[in-house]
Amino acid sequence: ISNSLFDTNKLIGEGGALNIYGVSTVNVRDSSFNNNRASYGGAIRLMEIYDSVTIENSNFTDNRVTYDGAAIYFPTNVTDVTIDGCNFERNGAFRGDGGAIYFFSTSNNTRIANSKFIDNYVSYGYGGAVFFGSDSSYVCIENSLFKNNTAGRFGLTNDVYKLPEYYGGAIFVASTETPNEFTNLTFIDNKATRGGAIYYYGGGAIISASNFTGNEAHMGSAVFLGKTGKNSNSISDSYFADNPANSTK
């Protein structure tokens, strides 16, 4: 798929613009997905892709879902995923996870690079921009911007004890023991109840050369690191400024 526009497609089901199932390789390049709607996968749903998925130089704007993955929805494992040079802006999930991208889990390698995630959200879920489910294997996110992404609805009450728990304003990673790299990233003004920029539950988070500014949460205003197992978490050569935490817990 290349040099194509998918605009204002609507479906009660999965994959508002594209539903791709049971093929070995998927390549999407230089395309735009705007204002598409579905229950799952507002723009694209990719299921049982046996080899690799590559999405390059494409734009995903104003896509919506009721549940998971407003722009891209991966309900099953894919061996290798590369998302490079893409823009995700104003995509939203109402009662699910992954305001832009939802991964049920990843099998071998997932790389997101040179991309922008701006103004994506989940109203009642985890991962305002990107959600990685349980048992995800190697993930590398690098050279990308995450700005003003949100997990959860805010402004409803000033009492932290009455707020529901919504994790990972920009990125949510569930239980994992595989080392995962987050390098040369910029996080600005992302928001959640836990992990304003990143919520990471498990061992092996390697965060380096990244900027965290103006992110907000009640616990872990910039980064929330949960339990660790055999692999420890590390943060190096990074900058943290003006990230308010508003919890009394």
PDB file of C-alpha atoms in Angstrom:
ATOM      1  CA  ILE A   1       0.000   0.000   0.000  1.00  0.00           C
ATOM      2  CA  SER A   2       1.584   3.288  -1.047  1.00  0.00           C
ATOM      3  CA  ASN A   3       0.680   6.885  -1.861  1.00  0.00           C
ATOM      4  CA  SER A   4      -2.920   6.367  -0.777  1.00  0.00           C
ATOM      5  CA  LEU A   5      -5.524   8.283   1.217  1.00  0.00           C
ATOM      6  CA  PHE A   6      -8.077   6.624   3.517  1.00  0.00           C
ATOM      7  CA  ASP A   7     -10.568   9.230   4.696  1.00  0.00           C
ATOM      8  CA  THR A   8     -13.786   9.056   6.742  1.00  0.00           C
ATOM      9  CA  ASN A   9     -14.348   5.303   6.569  1.00  0.00           C
ATOM     10  CA  LYS A  10     -16.634   3.910   9.297  1.00  0.00           C
ATOM     11  CA  LEU A  11     -17.310   0.402  10.527  1.00  0.00           C
ATOM     12  CA  ILE A  12     -18.936  -1.280  13.525  1.00  0.00           C
ATOM     13  CA  GLY A  13     -16.255  -3.922  13.885  1.00  0.00           C
ATOM     14  CA  GLU A  14     -12.487  -4.064  13.364  1.00  0.00           C
ATOM     15  CA  GLY A  15     -10.380  -2.041  10.931  1.00  0.00           C
ATOM     16  CA  GLY A  16     -12.206   1.125   9.898  1.00  0.00           C
ATOM     17  CA  ALA A  17     -10.126   1.652   6.753  1.00  0.00           C
ATOM     18  CA  LEU A  18      -8.112  -1.597   6.396  1.00  0.00           C
ATOM     19  CA  ASN A  19      -8.528  -5.054   7.887  1.00  0.00           C
ATOM     20  CA  ILE A  20      -5.575  -7.268   6.932  1.00  0.00           C
ATOM     21  CA  TYR A  21      -5.558 -10.912   7.975  1.00  0.00           C
ATOM     22  CA  GLY A  22      -3.405 -13.993   7.435  1.00  0.00           C
ATOM     23  CA  VAL A  23      -0.668 -12.731   5.116  1.00  0.00           C
ATOM     24  CA  SER A  24       3.109 -12.970   5.488  1.00  0.00           C
ATOM     25  CA  THR A  25       4.184  -9.355   4.935  1.00  0.00           C
ATOM     26  CA  VAL A  26       2.534  -5.933   5.067  1.00  0.00           C
ATOM     27  CA  ASN A  27       4.109  -2.701   3.769  1.00  0.00           C
ATOM     28  CA  VAL A  28       2.422   0.699   4.088  1.00  0.00           C
ATOM     29  CA  ARG A  29       4.273   3.732   2.777  1.00  0.00           C
ATOM     30  CA  ASP A  30       3.565   7.405   2.090  1.00  0.00           C
ATOM     31  CA  SER A  31      -0.125   7.158   2.937  1.00  0.00           C
ATOM     32  CA  SER A  32      -2.636   9.034   5.088  1.00  0.00           C
ATOM     33  CA  PHE A  33      -5.431   7.747   7.320  1.00  0.00           C
ATOM     34  CA  ASN A  34      -7.812  10.464   8.458  1.00  0.00           C
ATOM     35  CA  ASN A  35     -11.067  10.467  10.410  1.00  0.00           C
ATOM     36  CA  ASN A  36     -11.707   6.727  10.272  1.00  0.00           C
ATOM     37  CA  ARG A  37     -13.929   4.952  12.839  1.00  0.00           C
ATOM     38  CA  ALA A  38     -14.309   1.406  14.181  1.00  0.00           C
ATOM     39  CA  SER A  39     -14.809  -0.559  17.377  1.00  0.00           C
ATOM     40  CA  TYR A  40     -11.184  -1.763  17.209  1.00  0.00           C
ATOM     41  CA  GLY A  41      -8.466  -0.414  14.921  1.00  0.00           C
ATOM     42  CA  GLY A  42      -9.895   2.866  13.709  1.00  0.00           C
ATOM     43  CA  ALA A  43      -7.579   3.000  10.692  1.00  0.00           C
ATOM     44  CA  ILE A  44      -5.881  -0.438  10.433  1.00  0.00           C
ATOM     45  CA  ARG A  45      -6.353  -3.838  12.014  1.00  0.00           C
ATOM     46  CA  LEU A  46      -3.507  -6.349  11.461  1.00  0.00           C
ATOM     47  CA  MET A  47      -4.079  -9.946  12.572  1.00  0.00           C
ATOM     48  CA  GLU A  48      -1.967 -13.080  12.107  1.00  0.00           C
ATOM     49  CA  ILE A  49       0.722 -11.439  10.008  1.00  0.00           C
ATOM     50  CA  TYR A  50       3.307 -14.199   9.870  1.00  0.00           C
ATOM     51  CA  ASP A  51       6.496 -12.342   8.989  1.00  0.00           C
ATOM     52  CA  SER A  52       6.735  -8.549   9.160  1.00  0.00           C
ATOM     53  CA  VAL A  53       4.875  -5.245   9.145  1.00  0.00           C
ATOM     54  CA  THR A  54       6.531  -2.040   7.926  1.00  0.00           C
ATOM     55  CA  ILE A  55       4.741   1.308   8.090  1.00  0.00           C
ATOM     56  CA  GLU A  56       6.764   4.282   6.852  1.00  0.00           C
ATOM     57  CA  ASN A  57       6.256   7.989   6.198  1.00  0.00           C
ATOM     58  CA  SER A  58       2.530   7.859   6.838  1.00  0.00           C
ATOM     59  CA  ASN A  59       0.062  10.036   8.743  1.00  0.00           C
ATOM     60  CA  PHE A  60      -2.715   8.982  11.115  1.00  0.00           C
ATOM     61  CA  THR A  61      -5.012  11.829  12.145  1.00  0.00           C
ATOM     62  CA  ASP A  62      -8.359  12.050  13.974  1.00  0.00           C
ATOM     63  CA  ASN A  63      -9.064   8.330  13.960  1.00  0.00           C
ATOM     64  CA  ARG A  64     -11.382   6.992  16.692  1.00  0.00           C
ATOM     65  CA  VAL A  65     -12.324   3.668  18.270  1.00  0.00           C
ATOM     66  CA  THR A  66     -14.731   2.556  20.935  1.00  0.00           C
ATOM     67  CA  TYR A  67     -12.163   0.135  22.349  1.00  0.00           C
ATOM     68  CA  ASP A  68      -8.499  -0.491  21.366  1.00  0.00           C
ATOM     69  CA  GLY A  69      -6.029   1.033  18.894  1.00  0.00           C
ATOM     70  CA  ALA A  70      -7.484   4.168  17.336  1.00  0.00           C
ATOM     71  CA  ALA A  71      -4.894   4.251  14.544  1.00  0.00           C
ATOM     72  CA  ILE A  72      -3.378   0.738  14.428  1.00  0.00           C
ATOM     73  CA  TYR A  73      -4.561  -2.416  16.196  1.00  0.00           C
ATOM     74  CA  PHE A  74      -2.445  -5.565  16.580  1.00  0.00           C
ATOM     75  CA  PRO A  75      -4.640  -8.192  18.323  1.00  0.00           C
ATOM     76  CA  THR A  76      -2.101 -11.010  17.767  1.00  0.00           C
ATOM     77  CA  ASN A  77       1.678 -11.366  17.680  1.00  0.00           C
ATOM     78  CA  VAL A  78       3.719 -10.192  14.703  1.00  0.00           C
ATOM     79  CA  THR A  79       7.322 -11.342  14.343  1.00  0.00           C
ATOM     80  CA  ASP A  80       8.779  -7.968  13.300  1.00  0.00           C
ATOM     81  CA  VAL A  81       7.157  -4.538  13.311  1.00  0.00           C
ATOM     82  CA  THR A  82       8.784  -1.314  12.082  1.00  0.00           C
ATOM     83  CA  ILE A  83       7.038   2.051  12.298  1.00  0.00           C
ATOM     84  CA  ASP A  84       9.333   4.768  10.961  1.00  0.00           C
ATOM     85  CA  GLY A  85       8.788   8.408  10.063  1.00  0.00           C
ATOM     86  CA  CYS A  86       5.080   8.450  10.906  1.00  0.00           C
ATOM     87  CA  ASN A  87       2.839  11.063  12.507  1.00  0.00           C
ATOM     88  CA  PHE A  88       0.013  10.183  14.898  1.00  0.00           C
ATOM     89  CA  GLU A  89      -2.136  13.124  15.871  1.00  0.00           C
ATOM     90  CA  ARG A  90      -5.484  13.468  17.692  1.00  0.00           C
ATOM     91  CA  ASN A  91      -6.326   9.768  17.626  1.00  0.00           C
ATOM     92  CA  GLY A  92      -8.510   8.553  20.478  1.00  0.00           C
ATOM     93  CA  ALA A  93      -9.928   5.458  22.180  1.00  0.00           C
ATOM     94  CA  PHE A  94     -13.022   5.786  24.353  1.00  0.00           C
ATOM     95  CA  ARG A  95     -13.249   2.629  26.483  1.00  0.00           C
ATOM     96  CA  GLY A  96     -10.040   0.805  25.573  1.00  0.00           C
ATOM     97  CA  ASP A  97      -6.268   1.059  25.390  1.00  0.00           C
ATOM     98  CA  GLY A  98      -3.777   2.565  22.955  1.00  0.00           C
ATOM     99  CA  GLY A  99      -4.847   6.022  21.814  1.00  0.00           C
ATOM    100  CA  ALA A 100      -2.762   5.606  18.662  1.00  0.00           C
ATOM    101  CA  ILE A 101      -1.328   2.046  18.614  1.00  0.00           C
ATOM    102  CA  TYR A 102      -2.356  -1.116  20.468  1.00  0.00           C
ATOM    103  CA  PHE A 103      -0.136  -4.206  20.652  1.00  0.00           C
ATOM    104  CA  PHE A 104      -1.660  -7.254  22.331  1.00  0.00           C
ATOM    105  CA  SER A 105       1.926  -8.497  22.618  1.00  0.00           C
ATOM    106  CA  THR A 106       5.031  -8.588  20.440  1.00  0.00           C
ATOM    107  CA  SER A 107       6.877 -11.715  19.414  1.00  0.00           C
ATOM    108  CA  ASN A 108      10.421 -10.719  18.463  1.00  0.00           C
ATOM    109  CA  ASN A 109      11.154  -7.143  17.464  1.00  0.00           C
ATOM    110  CA  THR A 110       9.135  -3.939  17.499  1.00  0.00           C
ATOM    111  CA  ARG A 111      10.808  -0.690  16.475  1.00  0.00           C
ATOM    112  CA  ILE A 112       9.211   2.757  16.457  1.00  0.00           C
ATOM    113  CA  ALA A 113      11.519   5.503  15.195  1.00  0.00           C
ATOM    114  CA  ASN A 114      11.554   9.068  13.887  1.00  0.00           C
ATOM    115  CA  SER A 115       7.857   9.510  14.617  1.00  0.00           C
ATOM    116  CA  LYS A 116       5.568  12.016  16.335  1.00  0.00           C
ATOM    117  CA  PHE A 117       2.690  11.294  18.709  1.00  0.00           C
ATOM    118  CA  ILE A 118       0.714  14.441  19.492  1.00  0.00           C
ATOM    119  CA  ASP A 119      -2.664  14.917  21.236  1.00  0.00           C
ATOM    120  CA  ASN A 120      -3.600  11.240  21.310  1.00  0.00           C
ATOM    121  CA  TYR A 121      -5.725   9.961  24.178  1.00  0.00           C
ATOM    122  CA  VAL A 122      -7.598   7.180  25.894  1.00  0.00           C
ATOM    123  CA  SER A 123     -10.633   8.321  27.885  1.00  0.00           C
ATOM    124  CA  TYR A 124     -10.934   5.204  30.048  1.00  0.00           C
ATOM    125  CA  GLY A 125      -7.845   3.079  29.485  1.00  0.00           C
ATOM    126  CA  TYR A 126      -4.057   2.734  29.384  1.00  0.00           C
ATOM    127  CA  GLY A 127      -1.450   4.105  26.985  1.00  0.00           C
ATOM    128  CA  GLY A 128      -2.492   7.506  25.682  1.00  0.00           C
ATOM    129  CA  ALA A 129      -0.325   7.022  22.590  1.00  0.00           C
ATOM    130  CA  VAL A 130       1.031   3.430  22.599  1.00  0.00           C
ATOM    131  CA  PHE A 131      -0.030   0.326  24.539  1.00  0.00           C
ATOM    132  CA  PHE A 132       2.057  -2.859  24.819  1.00  0.00           C
ATOM    133  CA  GLY A 133       0.250  -5.819  26.367  1.00  0.00           C
ATOM    134  CA  SER A 134       1.594  -8.646  28.486  1.00  0.00           C
ATOM    135  CA  ASP A 135       4.641 -10.724  27.550  1.00  0.00           C
ATOM    136  CA  SER A 136       5.885  -8.249  24.981  1.00  0.00           C
ATOM    137  CA  SER A 137       9.342  -9.092  23.670  1.00  0.00           C
ATOM    138  CA  TYR A 138      12.018  -6.668  22.481  1.00  0.00           C
ATOM    139  CA  VAL A 139      10.773  -3.122  21.968  1.00  0.00           C
ATOM    140  CA  CYS A 140      12.896  -0.213  20.739  1.00  0.00           C
ATOM    141  CA  ILE A 141      11.459   3.307  20.579  1.00  0.00           C
ATOM    142  CA  GLU A 142      13.898   5.980  19.434  1.00  0.00           C
ATOM    143  CA  ASN A 143      14.238   9.480  18.005  1.00  0.00           C
ATOM    144  CA  SER A 144      10.579  10.327  18.509  1.00  0.00           C
ATOM    145  CA  LEU A 145       8.355  12.994  20.064  1.00  0.00           C
ATOM    146  CA  PHE A 146       5.445  12.376  22.452  1.00  0.00           C
ATOM    147  CA  LYS A 147       3.534  15.554  23.225  1.00  0.00           C
ATOM    148  CA  ASN A 148       0.249  16.173  25.053  1.00  0.00           C
ATOM    149  CA  ASN A 149      -0.934  12.569  25.075  1.00  0.00           C
ATOM    150  CA  THR A 150      -3.340  11.585  27.846  1.00  0.00           C
ATOM    151  CA  ALA A 151      -4.538   8.449  29.635  1.00  0.00           C
ATOM    152  CA  GLY A 152      -7.765   9.099  31.533  1.00  0.00           C
ATOM    153  CA  ARG A 153     -10.102  12.010  31.939  1.00  0.00           C
ATOM    154  CA  PHE A 154      -8.850  14.898  34.043  1.00  0.00           C
ATOM    155  CA  GLY A 155     -10.420  17.925  35.630  1.00  0.00           C
ATOM    156  CA  LEU A 156     -13.361  15.963  37.059  1.00  0.00           C
ATOM    157  CA  THR A 157     -12.158  16.153  40.674  1.00  0.00           C
ATOM    158  CA  ASN A 158      -9.203  17.488  42.632  1.00  0.00           C
ATOM    159  CA  ASP A 159      -9.322  14.535  45.032  1.00  0.00           C
ATOM    160  CA  VAL A 160      -6.696  11.998  43.928  1.00  0.00           C
ATOM    161  CA  TYR A 161      -8.458   9.251  45.874  1.00  0.00           C
ATOM    162  CA  LYS A 162     -11.584   9.619  43.732  1.00  0.00           C
ATOM    163  CA  LEU A 163      -9.760   9.411  40.404  1.00  0.00           C
ATOM    164  CA  PRO A 164      -9.794   6.109  38.479  1.00  0.00           C
ATOM    165  CA  GLU A 165      -6.364   4.650  37.761  1.00  0.00           C
ATOM    166  CA  TYR A 166      -5.263   5.213  34.150  1.00  0.00           C
ATOM    167  CA  TYR A 167      -1.624   4.476  33.376  1.00  0.00           C
ATOM    168  CA  GLY A 168       0.903   5.683  30.816  1.00  0.00           C
ATOM    169  CA  GLY A 169       0.075   9.095  29.391  1.00  0.00           C
ATOM    170  CA  ALA A 170       2.291   8.410  26.370  1.00  0.00           C
ATOM    171  CA  ILE A 171       3.497   4.781  26.665  1.00  0.00           C
ATOM    172  CA  PHE A 172       2.192   1.813  28.656  1.00  0.00           C
ATOM    173  CA  VAL A 173       4.199  -1.431  28.883  1.00  0.00           C
ATOM    174  CA  ALA A 174       2.662  -4.374  30.764  1.00  0.00           C
ATOM    175  CA  SER A 175       4.507  -7.182  32.504  1.00  0.00           C
ATOM    176  CA  THR A 176       7.728  -8.051  30.701  1.00  0.00           C
ATOM    177  CA  GLU A 177      11.183  -9.432  31.484  1.00  0.00           C
ATOM    178  CA  THR A 178      12.775  -8.542  28.138  1.00  0.00           C
ATOM    179  CA  PRO A 179      15.162  -5.563  27.969  1.00  0.00           C
ATOM    180  CA  ASN A 180      13.426  -2.745  26.086  1.00  0.00           C
ATOM    181  CA  GLU A 181      15.103   0.445  24.885  1.00  0.00           C
ATOM    182  CA  PHE A 182      13.772   4.009  24.932  1.00  0.00           C
ATOM    183  CA  THR A 183      16.411   6.273  23.404  1.00  0.00           C
ATOM    184  CA  ASN A 184      16.576   9.920  22.339  1.00  0.00           C
ATOM    185  CA  LEU A 185      12.911  10.575  23.048  1.00  0.00           C
ATOM    186  CA  THR A 186      11.159  13.811  23.951  1.00  0.00           C
ATOM    187  CA  PHE A 187       8.132  13.743  26.262  1.00  0.00           C
ATOM    188  CA  ILE A 188       6.285  17.025  26.747  1.00  0.00           C
ATOM    189  CA  ASP A 189       3.008  17.658  28.628  1.00  0.00           C
ATOM    190  CA  ASN A 190       1.777  14.069  28.735  1.00  0.00           C
ATOM    191  CA  LYS A 191      -0.634  13.124  31.509  1.00  0.00           C
ATOM    192  CA  ALA A 192      -1.962  10.076  33.389  1.00  0.00           C
ATOM    193  CA  THR A 193      -2.769   9.064  36.950  1.00  0.00           C
ATOM    194  CA  ARG A 194       0.394   6.892  37.010  1.00  0.00           C
ATOM    195  CA  GLY A 195       3.334   7.402  34.688  1.00  0.00           C
ATOM    196  CA  GLY A 196       2.697  10.757  33.058  1.00  0.00           C
ATOM    197  CA  ALA A 197       5.019   9.879  30.168  1.00  0.00           C
ATOM    198  CA  ILE A 198       5.868   6.163  30.651  1.00  0.00           C
ATOM    199  CA  TYR A 199       4.304   3.447  32.766  1.00  0.00           C
ATOM    200  CA  TYR A 200       6.518   0.355  32.752  1.00  0.00           C
ATOM    201  CA  TYR A 201       5.693  -2.754  34.772  1.00  0.00           C
ATOM    202  CA  GLY A 202       8.461  -5.325  34.726  1.00  0.00           C
ATOM    203  CA  GLY A 203      12.217  -5.499  34.335  1.00  0.00           C
ATOM    204  CA  GLY A 204      14.564  -4.322  31.638  1.00  0.00           C
ATOM    205  CA  ALA A 205      13.551  -0.737  30.861  1.00  0.00           C
ATOM    206  CA  ILE A 206      16.584   1.066  29.411  1.00  0.00           C
ATOM    207  CA  ILE A 207      15.848   4.794  29.163  1.00  0.00           C
ATOM    208  CA  SER A 208      18.614   6.991  27.804  1.00  0.00           C
ATOM    209  CA  ALA A 209      19.299  10.387  26.234  1.00  0.00           C
ATOM    210  CA  SER A 210      15.689  11.490  26.664  1.00  0.00           C
ATOM    211  CA  ASN A 211      13.900  14.675  27.716  1.00  0.00           C
ATOM    212  CA  PHE A 212      10.924  14.726  30.101  1.00  0.00           C
ATOM    213  CA  THR A 213       9.342  18.154  30.512  1.00  0.00           C
ATOM    214  CA  GLY A 214       5.952  19.184  31.863  1.00  0.00           C
ATOM    215  CA  ASN A 215       4.519  15.701  32.239  1.00  0.00           C
ATOM    216  CA  GLU A 216       2.031  15.094  35.035  1.00  0.00           C
ATOM    217  CA  ALA A 217       0.687  12.235  37.126  1.00  0.00           C
ATOM    218  CA  HIS A 218      -0.405  11.509  40.648  1.00  0.00           C
ATOM    219  CA  MET A 219       2.310   8.842  40.936  1.00  0.00           C
ATOM    220  CA  GLY A 220       5.417   8.941  38.747  1.00  0.00           C
ATOM    221  CA  SER A 221       4.936  12.293  37.068  1.00  0.00           C
ATOM    222  CA  ALA A 222       7.403  11.452  34.293  1.00  0.00           C
ATOM    223  CA  VAL A 223       8.129   7.712  34.645  1.00  0.00           C
ATOM    224  CA  PHE A 224       6.527   4.997  36.764  1.00  0.00           C
ATOM    225  CA  LEU A 225       8.623   1.819  37.067  1.00  0.00           C
ATOM    226  CA  GLY A 226       6.823  -1.175  38.565  1.00  0.00           C
ATOM    227  CA  LYS A 227       8.241  -4.445  39.823  1.00  0.00           C
ATOM    228  CA  THR A 228      11.531  -5.743  38.480  1.00  0.00           C
ATOM    229  CA  GLY A 229      12.574  -9.338  37.981  1.00  0.00           C
ATOM    230  CA  LYS A 230      15.847 -10.709  36.675  1.00  0.00           C
ATOM    231  CA  ASN A 231      16.532  -7.550  34.644  1.00  0.00           C
ATOM    232  CA  SER A 232      16.926  -4.184  36.353  1.00  0.00           C
ATOM    233  CA  ASN A 233      15.645  -0.872  35.008  1.00  0.00           C
ATOM    234  CA  SER A 234      18.003   2.001  34.174  1.00  0.00           C
ATOM    235  CA  ILE A 235      17.808   5.693  33.296  1.00  0.00           C
ATOM    236  CA  SER A 236      20.866   7.534  31.973  1.00  0.00           C
ATOM    237  CA  ASP A 237      21.875  10.792  30.271  1.00  0.00           C
ATOM    238  CA  SER A 238      18.335  12.146  30.478  1.00  0.00           C
ATOM    239  CA  TYR A 239      16.751  15.453  31.460  1.00  0.00           C
ATOM    240  CA  PHE A 240      13.745  15.889  33.789  1.00  0.00           C
ATOM    241  CA  ALA A 241      12.160  19.300  34.427  1.00  0.00           C
ATOM    242  CA  ASP A 242       8.824  20.667  35.644  1.00  0.00           C
ATOM    243  CA  ASN A 243       7.075  17.309  35.957  1.00  0.00           C
ATOM    244  CA  PRO A 244       4.564  17.784  38.813  1.00  0.00           C
ATOM    245  CA  ALA A 245       3.333  14.853  40.886  1.00  0.00           C
ATOM    246  CA  ASN A 246       0.113  15.539  42.773  1.00  0.00           C
ATOM    247  CA  SER A 247      -0.355  12.454  44.959  1.00  0.00           C
ATOM    248  CA  THR A 248      -0.430  12.277  48.729  1.00  0.00           C
ATOM    249  CA  LYS A 249      -0.238   8.463  48.651  1.00  0.00           C
TER     250      LYS A 249
END
